[in-house]
Coordinates of C-alpha atoms in Angstrom, one line a residue:
M235 CA 35.6 -20.5 5.0
S236 CA 36.3 -16.9 3.8
E237 CA 35.1 -16.3 0.3
T238 CA 35.0 -13.1 -1.6
T239 CA 32.1 -12.5 -4.1
T240 CA 33.6 -9.7 -6.2
R241 CA 36.6 -9.5 -8.4
V242 CA 39.5 -7.9 -6.6
P243 CA 42.2 -6.0 -8.5
V244 CA 45.4 -7.8 -9.4
E245 CA 47.6 -5.6 -7.2
E246 CA 45.4 -6.2 -4.2
H247 CA 45.7 -10.0 -4.6
I248 CA 49.5 -9.7 -5.0
S249 CA 49.6 -7.7 -1.8
R250 CA 47.7 -10.4 0.2
L251 CA 50.0 -13.1 -1.3
K252 CA 52.9 -11.0 0.0
D253 CA 51.4 -11.0 3.5
V254 CA 50.9 -14.8 3.4
L255 CA 54.3 -15.6 2.0
G256 CA 56.0 -13.2 4.4
A257 CA 54.4 -14.7 7.4
A258 CA 55.5 -18.3 6.4
L259 CA 58.9 -17.7 4.8
G260 CA 60.0 -15.3 7.5
A261 CA 60.1 -18.2 9.9
R262 CA 62.7 -20.2 8.0
A263 CA 65.6 -21.6 10.0
T264 CA 69.3 -21.1 9.2
E265 CA 71.9 -23.7 8.6
T266 CA 75.7 -23.7 8.5
V267 CA 77.2 -24.7 5.2
E268 CA 80.8 -25.4 4.2
I269 CA 82.0 -23.3 1.3
S270 CA 84.1 -26.2 0.0
A271 CA 81.1 -28.5 -0.1
G272 CA 79.7 -26.7 -3.2
G273 CA 76.2 -25.6 -3.9
V274 CA 76.6 -22.4 -1.8
A275 CA 76.2 -19.8 -4.7
G276 CA 72.6 -18.7 -4.8
R277 CA 71.9 -19.3 -1.1
I278 CA 70.7 -16.4 1.1
I279 CA 73.1 -15.0 3.7
A280 CA 71.7 -15.1 7.3
E281 CA 74.4 -13.2 9.0
R282 CA 76.4 -10.0 8.7
L283 CA 79.8 -10.7 7.3
V284 CA 82.8 -8.5 7.8
S285 CA 86.3 -9.0 6.5
E286 CA 88.8 -9.6 9.3
V287 CA 91.8 -9.3 7.0
P288 CA 92.7 -6.9 4.2
L289 CA 92.7 -8.0 0.6
P290 CA 95.4 -8.2 -0.7
G291 CA 96.9 -9.3 2.6
F292 CA 100.3 -7.9 1.6
D293 CA 101.9 -5.7 -1.0
N294 CA 102.6 -7.9 -4.1
S295 CA 103.7 -7.7 -7.7
Q296 CA 101.1 -7.2 -10.4
M297 CA 103.6 -8.2 -13.1
D298 CA 106.6 -10.4 -13.7
G299 CA 109.5 -8.0 -13.5
F300 CA 111.9 -6.2 -11.2
A301 CA 111.2 -4.5 -7.8
M302 CA 113.3 -1.6 -6.7
R303 CA 113.3 1.8 -5.0
A304 CA 112.3 4.5 -7.4
A305 CA 114.9 6.7 -5.8
D306 CA 117.7 4.3 -6.7
L307 CA 116.9 4.4 -10.4
T308 CA 118.8 6.9 -12.6
V309 CA 117.1 7.1 -16.1
R310 CA 118.9 8.6 -19.1
D311 CA 117.3 8.6 -22.5
G312 CA 114.9 6.0 -21.2
E313 CA 117.6 3.6 -20.0
A314 CA 118.8 2.6 -16.6
R315 CA 120.9 -0.2 -14.9
L316 CA 120.8 -1.8 -11.5
P317 CA 122.5 -4.9 -10.0
V318 CA 120.1 -7.8 -9.2
A319 CA 120.1 -8.9 -5.6
G320 CA 117.9 -11.9 -5.8
T321 CA 114.6 -13.6 -6.9
T322 CA 111.3 -14.0 -5.2
A323 CA 108.1 -15.8 -6.4
A324 CA 104.5 -16.1 -5.2
G325 CA 104.4 -17.9 -1.9
N326 CA 107.9 -16.9 -0.8
E327 CA 108.5 -15.0 2.4
P328 CA 109.0 -11.2 1.9
A329 CA 112.7 -10.4 1.0
L330 CA 114.8 -7.4 2.1
L331 CA 115.8 -5.2 -0.8
P332 CA 119.4 -3.9 -0.5
L333 CA 120.1 -0.3 -1.2
G334 CA 120.8 0.5 -4.9
A335 CA 119.7 -2.9 -6.2
A336 CA 116.7 -4.6 -7.9
Y337 CA 115.0 -7.8 -7.1
E338 CA 113.5 -10.2 -9.6
V339 CA 109.8 -10.6 -8.7
M340 CA 107.1 -12.9 -10.2
T341 CA 103.4 -12.1 -10.4
G342 CA 101.8 -12.3 -7.0
A343 CA 105.2 -12.4 -5.1
P344 CA 105.5 -10.3 -2.0
I345 CA 107.2 -7.0 -2.7
P346 CA 110.7 -6.9 -1.0
A347 CA 110.8 -4.6 2.0
G348 CA 112.0 -1.2 0.8
A349 CA 110.8 -1.5 -2.8
D350 CA 108.2 0.9 -4.1
L351 CA 108.2 0.2 -7.8
V352 CA 108.0 -2.7 -10.2
I353 CA 109.2 -2.5 -13.8
P354 CA 107.9 -5.3 -16.1
V355 CA 110.3 -7.8 -17.6
E356 CA 109.3 -6.6 -21.0
F357 CA 111.5 -3.5 -20.6
T358 CA 114.6 -5.7 -20.1
E359 CA 116.4 -8.6 -21.8
G360 CA 114.9 -11.1 -19.3
F361 CA 115.7 -12.7 -16.0
G362 CA 118.9 -14.4 -14.8
A363 CA 121.6 -11.7 -15.3
K364 CA 123.6 -10.2 -12.5
E365 CA 122.7 -6.7 -13.7
V366 CA 119.4 -5.7 -15.3
H367 CA 119.4 -3.2 -18.2
F368 CA 116.1 -1.2 -18.7
A369 CA 115.3 0.4 -22.0
G370 CA 112.4 2.4 -23.4
L371 CA 111.3 3.8 -20.0
S372 CA 108.9 6.7 -19.7
E373 CA 108.3 8.9 -16.7
A374 CA 105.1 7.0 -16.0
D375 CA 106.9 3.7 -16.0
V376 CA 109.1 4.7 -13.1
A377 CA 106.5 6.3 -10.9
R378 CA 106.4 5.1 -7.3
G379 CA 103.7 2.4 -6.7
R380 CA 103.7 1.3 -10.3
Y381 CA 102.6 -2.3 -10.7
I382 CA 102.3 -2.9 -7.0
R383 CA 99.1 -4.3 -5.5
A384 CA 99.0 -2.5 -2.2
I385 CA 97.7 -4.2 0.9
G386 CA 94.0 -3.6 1.4
S387 CA 93.6 -1.9 -1.9
D388 CA 90.7 -4.2 -2.8
I389 CA 89.1 -4.8 0.6
A390 CA 90.1 -3.2 3.8
A391 CA 90.1 -5.0 7.2
G392 CA 86.7 -4.4 8.8
E393 CA 84.9 -3.8 5.5
L394 CA 81.3 -5.1 5.2
L395 CA 81.1 -8.1 2.8
A396 CA 77.5 -9.1 3.0
E397 CA 74.3 -8.4 4.9
P398 CA 71.5 -10.8 5.9
G399 CA 69.2 -11.3 2.9
D400 CA 72.0 -11.0 0.3
V401 CA 72.0 -13.7 -2.4
I402 CA 75.5 -15.2 -2.7
S403 CA 76.9 -14.8 -6.2
P404 CA 79.9 -16.7 -7.5
A405 CA 82.0 -13.6 -7.4
Q406 CA 80.9 -12.8 -3.8
L407 CA 81.7 -16.4 -2.8
A408 CA 85.2 -16.0 -4.1
V409 CA 85.6 -12.8 -2.0
L410 CA 84.4 -14.6 1.1
V411 CA 86.9 -17.4 0.6
A412 CA 89.7 -14.9 -0.1
C413 CA 88.9 -13.2 3.1
G414 CA 89.2 -16.4 5.1
Y415 CA 85.6 -17.7 5.4
A416 CA 85.2 -21.5 5.4
E417 CA 81.6 -21.7 6.7
L418 CA 78.5 -19.5 6.3
E419 CA 75.2 -19.2 8.0
V420 CA 72.5 -19.3 5.3
L421 CA 68.7 -19.5 5.2
E422 CA 67.4 -23.0 4.4
P423 CA 65.9 -23.3 1.0
I424 CA 62.2 -22.8 0.6
R425 CA 60.5 -26.2 0.7
T426 CA 57.4 -26.2 -1.6
L427 CA 54.8 -28.9 -2.0
V428 CA 52.9 -28.8 -5.4
L429 CA 49.7 -30.7 -5.6
S430 CA 47.3 -31.4 -8.4
T431 CA 43.8 -32.6 -7.5
G432 CA 40.7 -34.3 -9.0
D433 CA 39.4 -37.8 -9.8
E434 CA 40.2 -37.2 -13.5
I435 CA 44.0 -36.7 -13.3
R436 CA 46.4 -39.5 -13.9
R437 CA 50.2 -40.0 -13.7
P438 CA 51.9 -39.4 -17.1
G439 CA 52.5 -42.6 -18.9
S440 CA 49.6 -44.5 -17.3
E441 CA 46.5 -45.7 -19.3
L442 CA 43.8 -43.1 -19.7
R443 CA 40.1 -44.0 -19.5
P444 CA 37.4 -41.8 -21.0
G445 CA 37.2 -38.5 -19.2
Q446 CA 40.7 -38.7 -17.7
L447 CA 43.7 -36.7 -18.4
Y448 CA 47.4 -36.6 -17.6
D449 CA 48.6 -34.3 -14.9
S450 CA 50.5 -31.4 -16.5
D451 CA 50.1 -28.9 -13.7
T452 CA 52.7 -30.3 -11.2
P453 CA 55.6 -30.6 -13.7
L454 CA 54.8 -27.1 -15.1
L455 CA 54.5 -25.4 -11.7
G456 CA 57.4 -27.5 -10.1
A457 CA 59.7 -26.5 -13.0
V458 CA 59.0 -22.8 -12.6
L459 CA 59.4 -23.0 -8.8
E460 CA 62.8 -24.7 -9.2
T461 CA 64.0 -21.7 -11.2
F462 CA 63.2 -19.7 -8.0
G463 CA 65.5 -21.9 -6.0
H464 CA 62.8 -23.9 -4.2
Q465 CA 63.2 -27.5 -3.1
V466 CA 60.1 -28.8 -4.8
V467 CA 58.1 -32.0 -4.2
T468 CA 55.2 -32.7 -6.5
S469 CA 52.2 -35.1 -5.8
R470 CA 48.8 -36.0 -7.2
V471 CA 45.8 -36.3 -4.9
G472 CA 43.4 -37.9 -7.3
T473 CA 40.2 -37.4 -5.4
D474 CA 37.1 -35.2 -5.3
D475 CA 36.4 -36.2 -1.6
P476 CA 37.4 -33.3 0.7
A477 CA 38.1 -35.6 3.7
W478 CA 40.3 -37.9 1.6
F479 CA 42.1 -34.8 0.2
L480 CA 42.8 -33.4 3.7
D481 CA 44.1 -36.8 5.0
A482 CA 46.4 -37.0 2.0
L483 CA 47.6 -33.4 2.4
D484 CA 48.3 -34.0 6.2
A485 CA 50.3 -37.1 5.3
L486 CA 52.3 -35.2 2.7
V487 CA 53.0 -32.3 5.1
A488 CA 54.2 -34.6 7.8
V489 CA 56.7 -36.2 5.4
H490 CA 57.9 -33.2 3.4
H491 CA 57.4 -30.3 6.0
P492 CA 56.9 -27.6 3.4
H493 CA 57.0 -23.8 4.0
L494 CA 54.7 -23.4 1.0
I495 CA 51.9 -25.5 -0.5
I496 CA 50.7 -24.7 -4.0
T497 CA 47.6 -26.6 -5.3
A498 CA 46.2 -26.7 -8.8
G499 CA 42.5 -27.3 -9.4
G500 CA 39.4 -27.7 -7.2
I501 CA 38.9 -24.0 -6.3
S502 CA 35.9 -22.9 -8.5
K503 CA 32.3 -22.9 -7.4
G504 CA 31.2 -26.3 -8.7
A505 CA 30.0 -29.3 -6.8
Y506 CA 33.4 -31.1 -6.7
E507 CA 35.8 -28.3 -5.7
V508 CA 37.9 -30.4 -3.3
V509 CA 40.5 -27.8 -2.4
R510 CA 38.0 -25.1 -1.7
Q511 CA 35.7 -27.5 0.3
G512 CA 38.6 -29.0 2.2
L513 CA 40.9 -26.1 3.0
G514 CA 38.0 -23.6 3.3
N515 CA 37.3 -25.3 6.7
R516 CA 40.9 -24.7 7.7
G517 CA 41.0 -20.9 7.3
I518 CA 42.0 -20.6 3.7
S519 CA 40.3 -17.9 1.7
F520 CA 38.9 -18.2 -1.8
G521 CA 37.8 -15.6 -4.3
T522 CA 38.1 -14.2 -7.8
V523 CA 40.8 -11.9 -9.2
A524 CA 40.1 -9.4 -12.0
Q525 CA 42.4 -11.3 -14.3
Q526 CA 41.9 -13.6 -17.3
P527 CA 43.0 -16.4 -17.3
G528 CA 43.5 -17.2 -13.7
G529 CA 40.5 -15.6 -12.1
P530 CA 39.7 -18.2 -9.3
Q531 CA 42.4 -18.0 -6.5
G532 CA 42.9 -19.2 -3.0
W533 CA 45.3 -18.0 -0.3
G534 CA 46.0 -18.2 3.4
L535 CA 48.0 -19.8 6.2
L536 CA 47.7 -23.2 7.7
E537 CA 48.2 -22.6 11.4
G538 CA 46.7 -23.1 14.8
D539 CA 45.6 -26.7 14.5
L540 CA 48.9 -28.1 13.1
E541 CA 49.9 -29.5 16.5
G542 CA 46.6 -31.1 17.1
R543 CA 47.0 -33.0 13.8
G544 CA 50.5 -34.2 14.8
L545 CA 52.2 -32.2 12.1
L546 CA 54.9 -30.6 14.2
H547 CA 57.2 -33.5 14.9
W548 CA 59.2 -32.8 11.7
R549 CA 60.2 -29.3 12.6
S550 CA 63.9 -28.8 13.1
Q551 CA 65.1 -27.5 16.5
Q552 CA 66.0 -24.2 14.8
E553 CA 62.5 -23.7 13.3
D554 CA 59.6 -22.1 15.1
P555 CA 57.4 -25.1 15.9
H556 CA 54.3 -23.0 15.4
A557 CA 55.3 -21.3 12.1
P558 CA 52.5 -21.3 9.7
I559 CA 52.5 -22.9 6.2
A560 CA 51.6 -20.6 3.3
V561 CA 49.0 -21.9 0.9
I562 CA 48.4 -20.6 -2.6
A563 CA 45.6 -22.3 -4.5
L564 CA 45.6 -21.9 -8.3
P565 CA 43.1 -22.9 -11.0
G566 CA 43.4 -26.4 -12.5
N567 CA 43.6 -25.4 -16.2
P568 CA 47.4 -25.5 -16.9
V569 CA 47.4 -22.2 -18.8
S570 CA 45.5 -20.5 -15.9
S571 CA 48.0 -21.9 -13.3
A572 CA 51.0 -21.0 -15.5
V573 CA 49.7 -17.4 -16.0
S574 CA 48.9 -17.1 -12.3
M575 CA 52.4 -18.2 -11.4
E576 CA 54.0 -15.5 -13.6
T577 CA 51.6 -12.6 -12.9
L578 CA 50.5 -13.2 -9.3
V579 CA 52.8 -15.6 -7.5
R580 CA 56.1 -14.5 -8.9
P581 CA 55.8 -10.8 -8.0
A582 CA 54.6 -11.7 -4.5
L583 CA 57.5 -14.1 -4.0
A584 CA 60.0 -11.6 -5.4
A585 CA 58.9 -9.1 -2.7
V586 CA 59.8 -11.4 0.2
D587 CA 62.4 -13.8 -1.2
P588 CA 65.7 -12.4 -2.7
N589 CA 66.2 -15.6 -4.7
C590 CA 63.1 -15.0 -6.8
A591 CA 63.5 -12.5 -9.6
P592 CA 60.6 -10.3 -10.3
P593 CA 58.7 -10.7 -13.6
R594 CA 60.7 -9.7 -16.7
R595 CA 58.7 -7.0 -18.4
I596 CA 59.3 -5.4 -21.8
T597 CA 57.5 -2.9 -24.0
V598 CA 56.1 -4.5 -27.2
R599 CA 54.1 -3.4 -30.3
T600 CA 51.1 -5.3 -31.5
V601 CA 50.7 -6.3 -35.2
E602 CA 46.9 -7.0 -35.1
D603 CA 43.7 -5.6 -33.6
I604 CA 42.9 -7.2 -30.3
S605 CA 39.7 -7.2 -28.2
S606 CA 39.7 -7.7 -24.4
P607 CA 36.8 -7.9 -21.9
Q608 CA 36.0 -4.8 -19.9
G609 CA 36.9 -4.8 -16.2
V610 CA 39.5 -7.6 -16.2
R611 CA 43.2 -7.6 -16.9
Q612 CA 43.7 -10.0 -19.7
F613 CA 47.0 -11.8 -20.5
R614 CA 47.3 -13.0 -24.1
R615 CA 50.0 -15.4 -25.2
V616 CA 52.2 -13.8 -27.9
R617 CA 55.3 -14.6 -30.0
I618 CA 58.1 -12.1 -30.3
L619 CA 58.6 -11.5 -34.0
D620 CA 61.9 -9.7 -33.9
D621 CA 64.4 -10.7 -31.1
A622 CA 67.0 -8.4 -32.6
A623 CA 64.9 -5.3 -31.8
A624 CA 64.4 -6.3 -28.2
E625 CA 68.1 -7.2 -27.8
A626 CA 69.1 -3.8 -29.2
G627 CA 66.8 -2.0 -26.7
G628 CA 64.1 -1.3 -29.2
V629 CA 60.4 -2.2 -29.2
P630 CA 59.8 -5.6 -30.7
T631 CA 56.6 -6.6 -32.4
V632 CA 54.4 -9.4 -31.2
A633 CA 51.7 -11.6 -32.7
L634 CA 49.0 -13.5 -30.8
E635 CA 49.6 -17.2 -30.2
G636 CA 46.2 -18.8 -30.2
G637 CA 43.0 -17.5 -28.5
P638 CA 42.4 -16.5 -24.9
G639 CA 41.2 -20.0 -23.8
S640 CA 42.8 -21.4 -20.7
H641 CA 43.0 -24.9 -22.1
L642 CA 45.3 -24.0 -25.0
L643 CA 48.5 -25.5 -23.5
G644 CA 50.2 -26.0 -26.8
H645 CA 49.9 -22.3 -27.6
L646 CA 51.5 -21.5 -24.2
A647 CA 54.5 -23.7 -25.1
R648 CA 54.9 -21.8 -28.3
A649 CA 54.6 -18.3 -26.8
D650 CA 57.4 -16.1 -25.6
A651 CA 55.5 -13.6 -23.4
L652 CA 52.1 -12.7 -21.9
L653 CA 50.7 -9.5 -23.4
E654 CA 49.2 -7.4 -20.6
L655 CA 45.9 -5.7 -21.5
P656 CA 44.7 -3.5 -18.7
E657 CA 41.1 -3.5 -17.4
D658 CA 39.9 -0.7 -19.7
D659 CA 41.7 -2.0 -22.8
V660 CA 38.6 -3.2 -24.6
E661 CA 39.8 -2.5 -28.2
V662 CA 43.5 -2.4 -28.9
P663 CA 44.4 -1.4 -32.5
S664 CA 47.3 -2.8 -34.4
G665 CA 50.5 -0.9 -33.7
S666 CA 49.7 -0.2 -30.1
E667 CA 52.5 -0.4 -27.5
R668 CA 51.8 -2.4 -24.3
Q669 CA 53.7 -4.2 -21.6
A670 CA 54.4 -7.9 -21.8
V671 CA 55.6 -10.4 -19.2
L672 CA 58.3 -12.8 -20.5
I673 CA 57.5 -16.4 -19.7
T674 CA 59.9 -18.4 -17.6
G675 CA 62.3 -20.2 -19.9
R676 CA 61.2 -18.2 -22.9
G677 CA 61.5 -14.7 -24.3
V678 CA 64.2 -12.6 -25.9
G679 CA 67.3 -14.5 -27.0
T680 CA 66.0 -18.0 -25.9
R681 CA 65.2 -19.5 -29.3

């Protein structure tokens, strides 16, 4: 077991989490998905995509109106007349425009060969006549190219549409379909196993005996990870026996084959720290971060002995059979694990996974004096008192929501953000401006 004995800075711990996550998530396999099957928006592109066709693919009309050659139009006092040679609509084959005539065209219809101008129907008495009479025309209304969507004016053939690592937005998905793509190579979603540990935890809804409590860590952490786009499986390993814990973990890995394992609890320096005692013998490191709450932390890669424990048979043919599994071990107090997720795990994930947005930070102003311990970065739960100021780009005021205790879960649920007090912020007077991290699912404009 590797165990640090001093508090490491927050940024240093985030950096080592980046290394751990990068090593594990970089080995993810790709899969082919059909765009028509749905669920493609939000996936991560795994290939370079180039348009093989121009968009639009042909000159077409931007308006319902009349297509003609600008040179055929004689305008006097804003008026002109032309015979009507025919009608074309969206989906029709391109027509041939006779000299000295106009063609009725509907929005999206191919521009007749020879035409270089469309005048909207609003300048006429409507469709259906053998001759069209235009009125109220200005010089701009009869300029060549007016109301014609030229071929390739949106996207040229050969233009780059997406690079590996791009997250597919709904608009980008529409572009890919418009350019003829029916299937895409994407990275498989991150599979994350979230575990809570300890003899005292019980399934929600079950009967509690003295000294027992319901597991709130796995639903909390699982819900946050789902907002990152992870495929999450949660489980409770209700034991303080390291051997039993490892057996249960191995069984869960064999069934769910995660890229990432996040545990809650069992990582302090007590006599029954099952995660530290069990995973410490498998190369996972443990130590303390200069942060409150969320000081105890664990991190590392499960690798090397996976094959010996029979945990490789589930790997797909596309995956590296020896790819490591990232492990992040968080404290068991729900507030500590929640704060750790926002301040440590999220920034590390955002650096290696395009689907995970970085922490949302805003500048806030305190309305009370606040004390903080020297040498640690404290995160205090706060309520935003004036959403309107934040939404307008101003500096909102915040009030503390409860004390600093890591057991105050109700106060976390009522808070909007985590007020960040740097390591030397021992006394913070009312009216001070500081940074705050908005809590997932909370913050400006969510109430």
